[in-house]
Amino acid sequence: MSNSYRVAILGATGAVGAELIELLESRNFPVVELKLLASPRSAGTSLTFRGETLPVEAVSETSFDHVDIVLASAGGATSKLWASKIVAAGAVMIDNSSAFRMNPDVPLVVPEVNPEALNHHKGIIANPNCTTILMTVAVWPLYQVQPIRRMVVATYQSASGAGARAMEEVKQQTLAILQGETPKTEIFPYPLAFNLFPHNTPINELGYCEEEMKMINETRKIFGVSDLMISATCVRVPVLRAHSEAVNLEFEQPLSVEKARHILSTAPGVELVDDPKANYFPMPIDASGRDPVLVGRIRQDLSHPCGLELWLCGDQIRKGAALNAVQIAELLVEKQLLGLRR
C-alpha cells in the first residue's frame, strides 16, 4: 500500500464511525485526506485523527468529489440516497447497511471467506450483517475441509448492534432498575437491562424476523451455496458490546472435534478459546475491543454422528462492522481494484 488515498467516512459520529477512524489510524491505512461526514444535526463537531482535529461536515452533493473510498455507516436510507452520487464521483463505497447486500450486482464480502468477490465490484461493496460476519469467519474454515449440510444458530446480541445510543440506554436502564425506578425505553421496544427478548426486527409470514433472514440469505450468498440449509434464532441480551452465537453444524461426513480444533487454531480471523478443564470459553467481555472471533466449546453433537457444536463471541463494532469494512478497503488497495472512473 504505497500510494495514499482520500477517504470519507459517512456516519462519522456514530459508534461504527468512531471505530473506523481508530482502525484507519491503528492499521496505518494510507490516508492522505480524511473527510468526516454526518447529518446536519451532527455537523459542526470535531474528531481527532492522527493527532489532528478534523471537522465533521454535513454530507452534501459535493462531499464525494475527489474521494477514492467512502466507508458508509449511516443506515440504509442514507446509503441509498448517496450511493449513485458516490459512484458517479468515481469513488468506491463500502457500505455497512443492508441496502445493497442482496443485490446480485453488489459483492457481499468477508475478507477471510470470499475476497475474490471483490474482483467484480461496480463501485459498491456491501459489508454483511454483524452476526453473519462473525459466524462465517468461524464456520468457513470448517466448511472448506468438510462440506456442511445444515447450520442452526442462536445469537445473543449486545446493545452495540443498535448503536451508541442503545448502549447508553442500557446503562441508564440499569441505573434506574437498581434505584427502584421504572426504566425508560427509546431505542429498544422493551427494557434490555436485566432482560432479554427476541430480536426486534419485523417478523415475516414464516415467523422469522428480519435479522434471522439476513443471516440465512447473506450466508448463502457469501458461501456461494444458494440452497444451504440454515435456521437462525436471534435474541437481544443485556450485554453492552460483542455478540455471541451458539452454532450447530451438520456435516456431510463426520468431522472430529480434534480436527475442528486444529483447523480453527490456525484459521485467519479466529482465536481458539477452548479450555474444558477450566470451563473457560469465549465471553463477550474478552471479545470486546478486539479483532478476532473467539471460538470454543467445540464438541460432538450427541444427537447426530455428523454434527458439531461450537460457541463464538466477536466484537460487533469491530469485526462485525468497522474492521470488516477497513479490511475490504485494504484488499481493494492491495489488489488495485479501486477502479476510479474519473
PDB file of N, CA, C and O in Angstrom, residues 16 96-98 101 108 110 127-137 155-163 199 211 214-215 218-219 222 234 236 242-245 293 312-322 324:
ATOM      1  N   VAL A  16     -19.883   3.019  15.014  1.00  0.00           N
ATOM      2  CA  VAL A  16     -19.051   2.388  13.994  1.00  0.00           C
ATOM      3  C   VAL A  16     -18.129   3.420  13.360  1.00  0.00           C
ATOM      4  O   VAL A  16     -16.964   3.136  13.062  1.00  0.00           O
ATOM      5  N   ASN A  96     -21.967  -0.343   5.061  1.00  0.00           N
ATOM      6  CA  ASN A  96     -22.225  -1.170   6.233  1.00  0.00           C
ATOM      7  C   ASN A  96     -23.707  -1.429   6.467  1.00  0.00           C
ATOM      8  O   ASN A  96     -24.060  -2.178   7.379  1.00  0.00           O
ATOM      9  N   SER A  97     -24.583  -0.855   5.666  1.00  0.00           N
ATOM     10  CA  SER A  97     -26.017  -1.061   5.853  1.00  0.00           C
ATOM     11  C   SER A  97     -26.482  -2.291   5.078  1.00  0.00           C
ATOM     12  O   SER A  97     -25.718  -2.933   4.362  1.00  0.00           O
ATOM     13  N   SER A  98     -27.774  -2.587   5.208  1.00  0.00           N
ATOM     14  CA  SER A  98     -28.348  -3.734   4.497  1.00  0.00           C
ATOM     15  C   SER A  98     -28.876  -3.359   3.117  1.00  0.00           C
ATOM     16  O   SER A  98     -29.441  -4.201   2.417  1.00  0.00           O
ATOM     17  N   ARG A 101     -26.980  -5.479   0.171  1.00  0.00           N
ATOM     18  CA  ARG A 101     -26.374  -6.787   0.436  1.00  0.00           C
ATOM     19  C   ARG A 101     -26.872  -7.892  -0.489  1.00  0.00           C
ATOM     20  O   ARG A 101     -26.101  -8.742  -0.926  1.00  0.00           O
ATOM     21  N   LEU A 108     -20.886  -9.101  -1.651  1.00  0.00           N
ATOM     22  CA  LEU A 108     -21.092  -9.147  -0.199  1.00  0.00           C
ATOM     23  C   LEU A 108     -19.884  -9.888   0.364  1.00  0.00           C
ATOM     24  O   LEU A 108     -19.731 -11.091   0.148  1.00  0.00           O
ATOM     25  N   VAL A 110     -16.725 -10.957   3.107  1.00  0.00           N
ATOM     26  CA  VAL A 110     -15.972 -11.163   4.342  1.00  0.00           C
ATOM     27  C   VAL A 110     -14.562 -11.546   3.892  1.00  0.00           C
ATOM     28  O   VAL A 110     -14.377 -12.601   3.292  1.00  0.00           O
ATOM     29  N   ASN A 127     -20.968  -4.638   3.169  1.00  0.00           N
ATOM     30  CA  ASN A 127     -20.484  -5.264   4.393  1.00  0.00           C
ATOM     31  C   ASN A 127     -21.639  -6.114   4.940  1.00  0.00           C
ATOM     32  O   ASN A 127     -22.745  -5.599   5.107  1.00  0.00           O
ATOM     33  N   PRO A 128     -21.441  -7.387   5.238  1.00  0.00           N
ATOM     34  CA  PRO A 128     -22.561  -8.208   5.738  1.00  0.00           C
ATOM     35  C   PRO A 128     -23.039  -7.781   7.113  1.00  0.00           C
ATOM     36  O   PRO A 128     -22.412  -6.959   7.796  1.00  0.00           O
ATOM     37  N   ASN A 129     -24.140  -8.391   7.533  1.00  0.00           N
ATOM     38  CA  ASN A 129     -24.655  -8.182   8.879  1.00  0.00           C
ATOM     39  C   ASN A 129     -23.634  -8.680   9.903  1.00  0.00           C
ATOM     40  O   ASN A 129     -22.882  -9.624   9.652  1.00  0.00           O
ATOM     41  N   CYS A 130     -23.616  -8.049  11.067  1.00  0.00           N
ATOM     42  CA  CYS A 130     -22.612  -8.369  12.073  1.00  0.00           C
ATOM     43  C   CYS A 130     -22.632  -9.844  12.473  1.00  0.00           C
ATOM     44  O   CYS A 130     -21.572 -10.492  12.546  1.00  0.00           O
ATOM     45  N   THR A 131     -23.797 -10.398  12.719  1.00  0.00           N
ATOM     46  CA  THR A 131     -23.872 -11.796  13.139  1.00  0.00           C
ATOM     47  C   THR A 131     -23.431 -12.728  12.026  1.00  0.00           C
ATOM     48  O   THR A 131     -22.818 -13.772  12.280  1.00  0.00           O
ATOM     49  N   THR A 132     -23.726 -12.356  10.791  1.00  0.00           N
ATOM     50  CA  THR A 132     -23.295 -13.163   9.643  1.00  0.00           C
ATOM     51  C   THR A 132     -21.783 -13.171   9.532  1.00  0.00           C
ATOM     52  O   THR A 132     -21.161 -14.219   9.303  1.00  0.00           O
ATOM     53  N   ILE A 133     -21.161 -12.001   9.684  1.00  0.00           N
ATOM     54  CA  ILE A 133     -19.700 -11.913   9.593  1.00  0.00           C
ATOM     55  C   ILE A 133     -19.052 -12.826  10.628  1.00  0.00           C
ATOM     56  O   ILE A 133     -18.179 -13.645  10.309  1.00  0.00           O
ATOM     57  N   LEU A 134     -19.468 -12.701  11.880  1.00  0.00           N
ATOM     58  CA  LEU A 134     -18.847 -13.473  12.949  1.00  0.00           C
ATOM     59  C   LEU A 134     -19.001 -14.971  12.702  1.00  0.00           C
ATOM     60  O   LEU A 134     -18.054 -15.748  12.882  1.00  0.00           O
ATOM     61  N   MET A 135     -20.190 -15.390  12.291  1.00  0.00           N
ATOM     62  CA  MET A 135     -20.429 -16.813  12.066  1.00  0.00           C
ATOM     63  C   MET A 135     -19.628 -17.348  10.893  1.00  0.00           C
ATOM     64  O   MET A 135     -19.021 -18.423  10.972  1.00  0.00           O
ATOM     65  N   THR A 136     -19.605 -16.603   9.787  1.00  0.00           N
ATOM     66  CA  THR A 136     -18.918 -17.120   8.602  1.00  0.00           C
ATOM     67  C   THR A 136     -17.409 -17.205   8.802  1.00  0.00           C
ATOM     68  O   THR A 136     -16.764 -18.114   8.288  1.00  0.00           O
ATOM     69  N   VAL A 137     -16.842 -16.266   9.561  1.00  0.00           N
ATOM     70  CA  VAL A 137     -15.397 -16.332   9.843  1.00  0.00           C
ATOM     71  C   VAL A 137     -15.064 -17.633  10.576  1.00  0.00           C
ATOM     72  O   VAL A 137     -14.041 -18.275  10.308  1.00  0.00           O
ATOM     73  N   THR A 155     -28.357 -16.581  18.318  1.00  0.00           N
ATOM     74  CA  THR A 155     -27.481 -15.447  18.619  1.00  0.00           C
ATOM     75  C   THR A 155     -27.865 -14.792  19.939  1.00  0.00           C
ATOM     76  O   THR A 155     -29.024 -14.817  20.355  1.00  0.00           O
ATOM     77  N   TYR A 156     -26.867 -14.210  20.569  1.00  0.00           N
ATOM     78  CA  TYR A 156     -27.033 -13.480  21.823  1.00  0.00           C
ATOM     79  C   TYR A 156     -26.420 -12.103  21.569  1.00  0.00           C
ATOM     80  O   TYR A 156     -25.222 -11.892  21.781  1.00  0.00           O
ATOM     81  N   GLN A 157     -27.257 -11.165  21.121  1.00  0.00           N
ATOM     82  CA  GLN A 157     -26.750  -9.927  20.540  1.00  0.00           C
ATOM     83  C   GLN A 157     -26.775  -8.764  21.524  1.00  0.00           C
ATOM     84  O   GLN A 157     -27.797  -8.473  22.152  1.00  0.00           O
ATOM     85  N   SER A 158     -25.643  -8.086  21.598  1.00  0.00           N
ATOM     86  CA  SER A 158     -25.464  -6.996  22.551  1.00  0.00           C
ATOM     87  C   SER A 158     -26.144  -5.717  22.076  1.00  0.00           C
ATOM     88  O   SER A 158     -26.563  -5.591  20.929  1.00  0.00           O
ATOM     89  N   ALA A 159     -26.182  -4.749  22.982  1.00  0.00           N
ATOM     90  CA  ALA A 159     -26.796  -3.461  22.658  1.00  0.00           C
ATOM     91  C   ALA A 159     -26.043  -2.724  21.570  1.00  0.00           C
ATOM     92  O   ALA A 159     -26.621  -1.912  20.839  1.00  0.00           O
ATOM     93  N   SER A 160     -24.762  -3.001  21.421  1.00  0.00           N
ATOM     94  CA  SER A 160     -23.942  -2.278  20.455  1.00  0.00           C
ATOM     95  C   SER A 160     -24.457  -2.438  19.030  1.00  0.00           C
ATOM     96  O   SER A 160     -24.217  -1.582  18.179  1.00  0.00           O
ATOM     97  N   GLY A 161     -25.178  -3.524  18.763  1.00  0.00           N
ATOM     98  CA  GLY A 161     -25.723  -3.727  17.429  1.00  0.00           C
ATOM     99  C   GLY A 161     -26.729  -2.665  17.023  1.00  0.00           C
ATOM    100  O   GLY A 161     -26.990  -2.464  15.837  1.00  0.00           O
ATOM    101  N   ALA A 162     -27.287  -1.972  18.004  1.00  0.00           N
ATOM    102  CA  ALA A 162     -28.250  -0.906  17.724  1.00  0.00           C
ATOM    103  C   ALA A 162     -27.627   0.477  17.854  1.00  0.00           C
ATOM    104  O   ALA A 162     -28.333   1.490  17.770  1.00  0.00           O
ATOM    105  N   GLY A 163     -26.313   0.540  18.065  1.00  0.00           N
ATOM    106  CA  GLY A 163     -25.626   1.820  18.062  1.00  0.00           C
ATOM    107  C   GLY A 163     -25.292   2.360  19.442  1.00  0.00           C
ATOM    108  O   GLY A 163     -25.651   1.793  20.480  1.00  0.00           O
ATOM    109  N   HIS A 199     -35.047 -10.748  18.787  1.00  0.00           N
ATOM    110  CA  HIS A 199     -34.607  -9.559  18.054  1.00  0.00           C
ATOM    111  C   HIS A 199     -35.796  -8.765  17.541  1.00  0.00           C
ATOM    112  O   HIS A 199     -36.744  -9.312  16.982  1.00  0.00           O
ATOM    113  N   GLU A 211     -33.669  -9.945  11.054  1.00  0.00           N
ATOM    114  CA  GLU A 211     -32.292 -10.257  11.418  1.00  0.00           C
ATOM    115  C   GLU A 211     -31.963 -11.721  11.125  1.00  0.00           C
ATOM    116  O   GLU A 211     -30.868 -12.045  10.648  1.00  0.00           O
ATOM    117  N   LYS A 214     -31.549 -12.233   7.425  1.00  0.00           N
ATOM    118  CA  LYS A 214     -30.253 -11.717   6.967  1.00  0.00           C
ATOM    119  C   LYS A 214     -29.178 -12.798   7.114  1.00  0.00           C
ATOM    120  O   LYS A 214     -28.382 -13.031   6.200  1.00  0.00           O
ATOM    121  N   MET A 215     -29.168 -13.454   8.257  1.00  0.00           N
ATOM    122  CA  MET A 215     -28.156 -14.492   8.481  1.00  0.00           C
ATOM    123  C   MET A 215     -28.293 -15.622   7.454  1.00  0.00           C
ATOM    124  O   MET A 215     -27.305 -16.133   6.924  1.00  0.00           O
ATOM    125  N   GLU A 218     -27.678 -13.989   3.630  1.00  0.00           N
ATOM    126  CA  GLU A 218     -26.321 -13.474   3.437  1.00  0.00           C
ATOM    127  C   GLU A 218     -25.288 -14.601   3.471  1.00  0.00           C
ATOM    128  O   GLU A 218     -24.339 -14.596   2.678  1.00  0.00           O
ATOM    129  N   THR A 219     -25.456 -15.548   4.374  1.00  0.00           N
ATOM    130  CA  THR A 219     -24.501 -16.658   4.439  1.00  0.00           C
ATOM    131  C   THR A 219     -24.527 -17.462   3.142  1.00  0.00           C
ATOM    132  O   THR A 219     -23.471 -17.863   2.624  1.00  0.00           O
ATOM    133  N   ILE A 222     -22.572 -15.388   0.558  1.00  0.00           N
ATOM    134  CA  ILE A 222     -21.132 -15.342   0.829  1.00  0.00           C
ATOM    135  C   ILE A 222     -20.486 -16.683   0.521  1.00  0.00           C
ATOM    136  O   ILE A 222     -19.406 -16.754  -0.080  1.00  0.00           O
ATOM    137  N   CYS A 234     -32.528 -15.151  16.662  1.00  0.00           N
ATOM    138  CA  CYS A 234     -31.730 -14.002  17.106  1.00  0.00           C
ATOM    139  C   CYS A 234     -32.359 -13.375  18.350  1.00  0.00           C
ATOM    140  O   CYS A 234     -33.566 -13.104  18.380  1.00  0.00           O
ATOM    141  N   ARG A 236     -31.816 -10.424  21.628  1.00  0.00           N
ATOM    142  CA  ARG A 236     -31.113  -9.311  22.260  1.00  0.00           C
ATOM    143  C   ARG A 236     -30.870  -9.659  23.722  1.00  0.00           C
ATOM    144  O   ARG A 236     -31.776 -10.116  24.420  1.00  0.00           O
ATOM    145  N   ALA A 242     -20.176  -6.709  21.949  1.00  0.00           N
ATOM    146  CA  ALA A 242     -19.766  -8.042  21.481  1.00  0.00           C
ATOM    147  C   ALA A 242     -20.946  -9.008  21.491  1.00  0.00           C
ATOM    148  O   ALA A 242     -21.642  -9.156  22.492  1.00  0.00           O
ATOM    149  N   HIS A 243     -21.152  -9.629  20.339  1.00  0.00           N
ATOM    150  CA  HIS A 243     -22.208 -10.616  20.160  1.00  0.00           C
ATOM    151  C   HIS A 243     -21.680 -12.019  20.416  1.00  0.00           C
ATOM    152  O   HIS A 243     -20.486 -12.294  20.242  1.00  0.00           O
ATOM    153  N   SER A 244     -22.583 -12.909  20.790  1.00  0.00           N
ATOM    154  CA  SER A 244     -22.254 -14.324  20.981  1.00  0.00           C
ATOM    155  C   SER A 244     -23.205 -15.166  20.153  1.00  0.00           C
ATOM    156  O   SER A 244     -24.338 -14.750  19.865  1.00  0.00           O
ATOM    157  N   GLU A 245     -22.746 -16.363  19.761  1.00  0.00           N
ATOM    158  CA  GLU A 245     -23.574 -17.248  18.946  1.00  0.00           C
ATOM    159  C   GLU A 245     -23.310 -18.700  19.325  1.00  0.00           C
ATOM    160  O   GLU A 245     -22.161 -19.105  19.509  1.00  0.00           O
ATOM    161  N   VAL A 293     -12.465 -13.303  16.068  1.00  0.00           N
ATOM    162  CA  VAL A 293     -13.656 -14.001  16.529  1.00  0.00           C
ATOM    163  C   VAL A 293     -13.183 -15.118  17.450  1.00  0.00           C
ATOM    164  O   VAL A 293     -12.392 -15.976  17.046  1.00  0.00           O
ATOM    165  N   LEU A 312     -19.219 -18.983  19.896  1.00  0.00           N
ATOM    166  CA  LEU A 312     -18.311 -17.915  19.472  1.00  0.00           C
ATOM    167  C   LEU A 312     -18.747 -16.575  20.037  1.00  0.00           C
ATOM    168  O   LEU A 312     -19.928 -16.362  20.351  1.00  0.00           O
ATOM    169  N   CYS A 313     -17.785 -15.690  20.165  1.00  0.00           N
ATOM    170  CA  CYS A 313     -18.033 -14.304  20.552  1.00  0.00           C
ATOM    171  C   CYS A 313     -17.176 -13.400  19.670  1.00  0.00           C
ATOM    172  O   CYS A 313     -16.025 -13.738  19.354  1.00  0.00           O
ATOM    173  N   GLY A 314     -17.728 -12.257  19.288  1.00  0.00           N
ATOM    174  CA  GLY A 314     -16.969 -11.310  18.484  1.00  0.00           C
ATOM    175  C   GLY A 314     -17.476  -9.904  18.698  1.00  0.00           C
ATOM    176  O   GLY A 314     -18.656  -9.686  18.984  1.00  0.00           O
ATOM    177  N   ASP A 315     -16.577  -8.959  18.574  1.00  0.00           N
ATOM    178  CA  ASP A 315     -16.940  -7.553  18.760  1.00  0.00           C
ATOM    179  C   ASP A 315     -17.743  -7.075  17.566  1.00  0.00           C
ATOM    180  O   ASP A 315     -17.228  -6.964  16.452  1.00  0.00           O
ATOM    181  N   GLN A 316     -18.989  -6.765  17.812  1.00  0.00           N
ATOM    182  CA  GLN A 316     -19.900  -6.360  16.735  1.00  0.00           C
ATOM    183  C   GLN A 316     -19.441  -5.073  16.062  1.00  0.00           C
ATOM    184  O   GLN A 316     -19.595  -4.913  14.848  1.00  0.00           O
ATOM    185  N   ILE A 317     -18.858  -4.157  16.822  1.00  0.00           N
ATOM    186  CA  ILE A 317     -18.475  -2.879  16.240  1.00  0.00           C
ATOM    187  C   ILE A 317     -17.185  -3.008  15.429  1.00  0.00           C
ATOM    188  O   ILE A 317     -17.006  -2.347  14.418  1.00  0.00           O
ATOM    189  N   ARG A 318     -16.292  -3.899  15.868  1.00  0.00           N
ATOM    190  CA  ARG A 318     -15.025  -4.077  15.149  1.00  0.00           C
ATOM    191  C   ARG A 318     -15.206  -5.081  14.007  1.00  0.00           C
ATOM    192  O   ARG A 318     -15.582  -4.713  12.913  1.00  0.00           O
ATOM    193  N   LYS A 319     -14.989  -6.358  14.246  1.00  0.00           N
ATOM    194  CA  LYS A 319     -15.080  -7.315  13.141  1.00  0.00           C
ATOM    195  C   LYS A 319     -16.487  -7.377  12.563  1.00  0.00           C
ATOM    196  O   LYS A 319     -16.669  -7.602  11.364  1.00  0.00           O
ATOM    197  N   GLY A 320     -17.495  -7.156  13.389  1.00  0.00           N
ATOM    198  CA  GLY A 320     -18.863  -7.211  12.890  1.00  0.00           C
ATOM    199  C   GLY A 320     -19.269  -6.017  12.058  1.00  0.00           C
ATOM    200  O   GLY A 320     -20.360  -5.998  11.488  1.00  0.00           O
ATOM    201  N   ALA A 321     -18.402  -5.008  11.952  1.00  0.00           N
ATOM    202  CA  ALA A 321     -18.756  -3.810  11.183  1.00  0.00           C
ATOM    203  C   ALA A 321     -17.507  -3.096  10.676  1.00  0.00           C
ATOM    204  O   ALA A 321     -17.089  -3.270   9.533  1.00  0.00           O
ATOM    205  N   ALA A 322     -16.884  -2.271  11.541  1.00  0.00           N
ATOM    206  CA  ALA A 322     -15.818  -1.368  11.083  1.00  0.00           C
ATOM    207  C   ALA A 322     -14.585  -2.100  10.575  1.00  0.00           C
ATOM    208  O   ALA A 322     -14.043  -1.762   9.520  1.00  0.00           O
ATOM    209  N   ASN A 324     -14.255  -5.139   9.377  1.00  0.00           N
ATOM    210  CA  ASN A 324     -14.508  -5.824   8.108  1.00  0.00           C
ATOM    211  C   ASN A 324     -14.469  -4.829   6.950  1.00  0.00           C
ATOM    212  O   ASN A 324     -13.917  -5.121   5.880  1.00  0.00           O
TER     213      ASN A 324
END
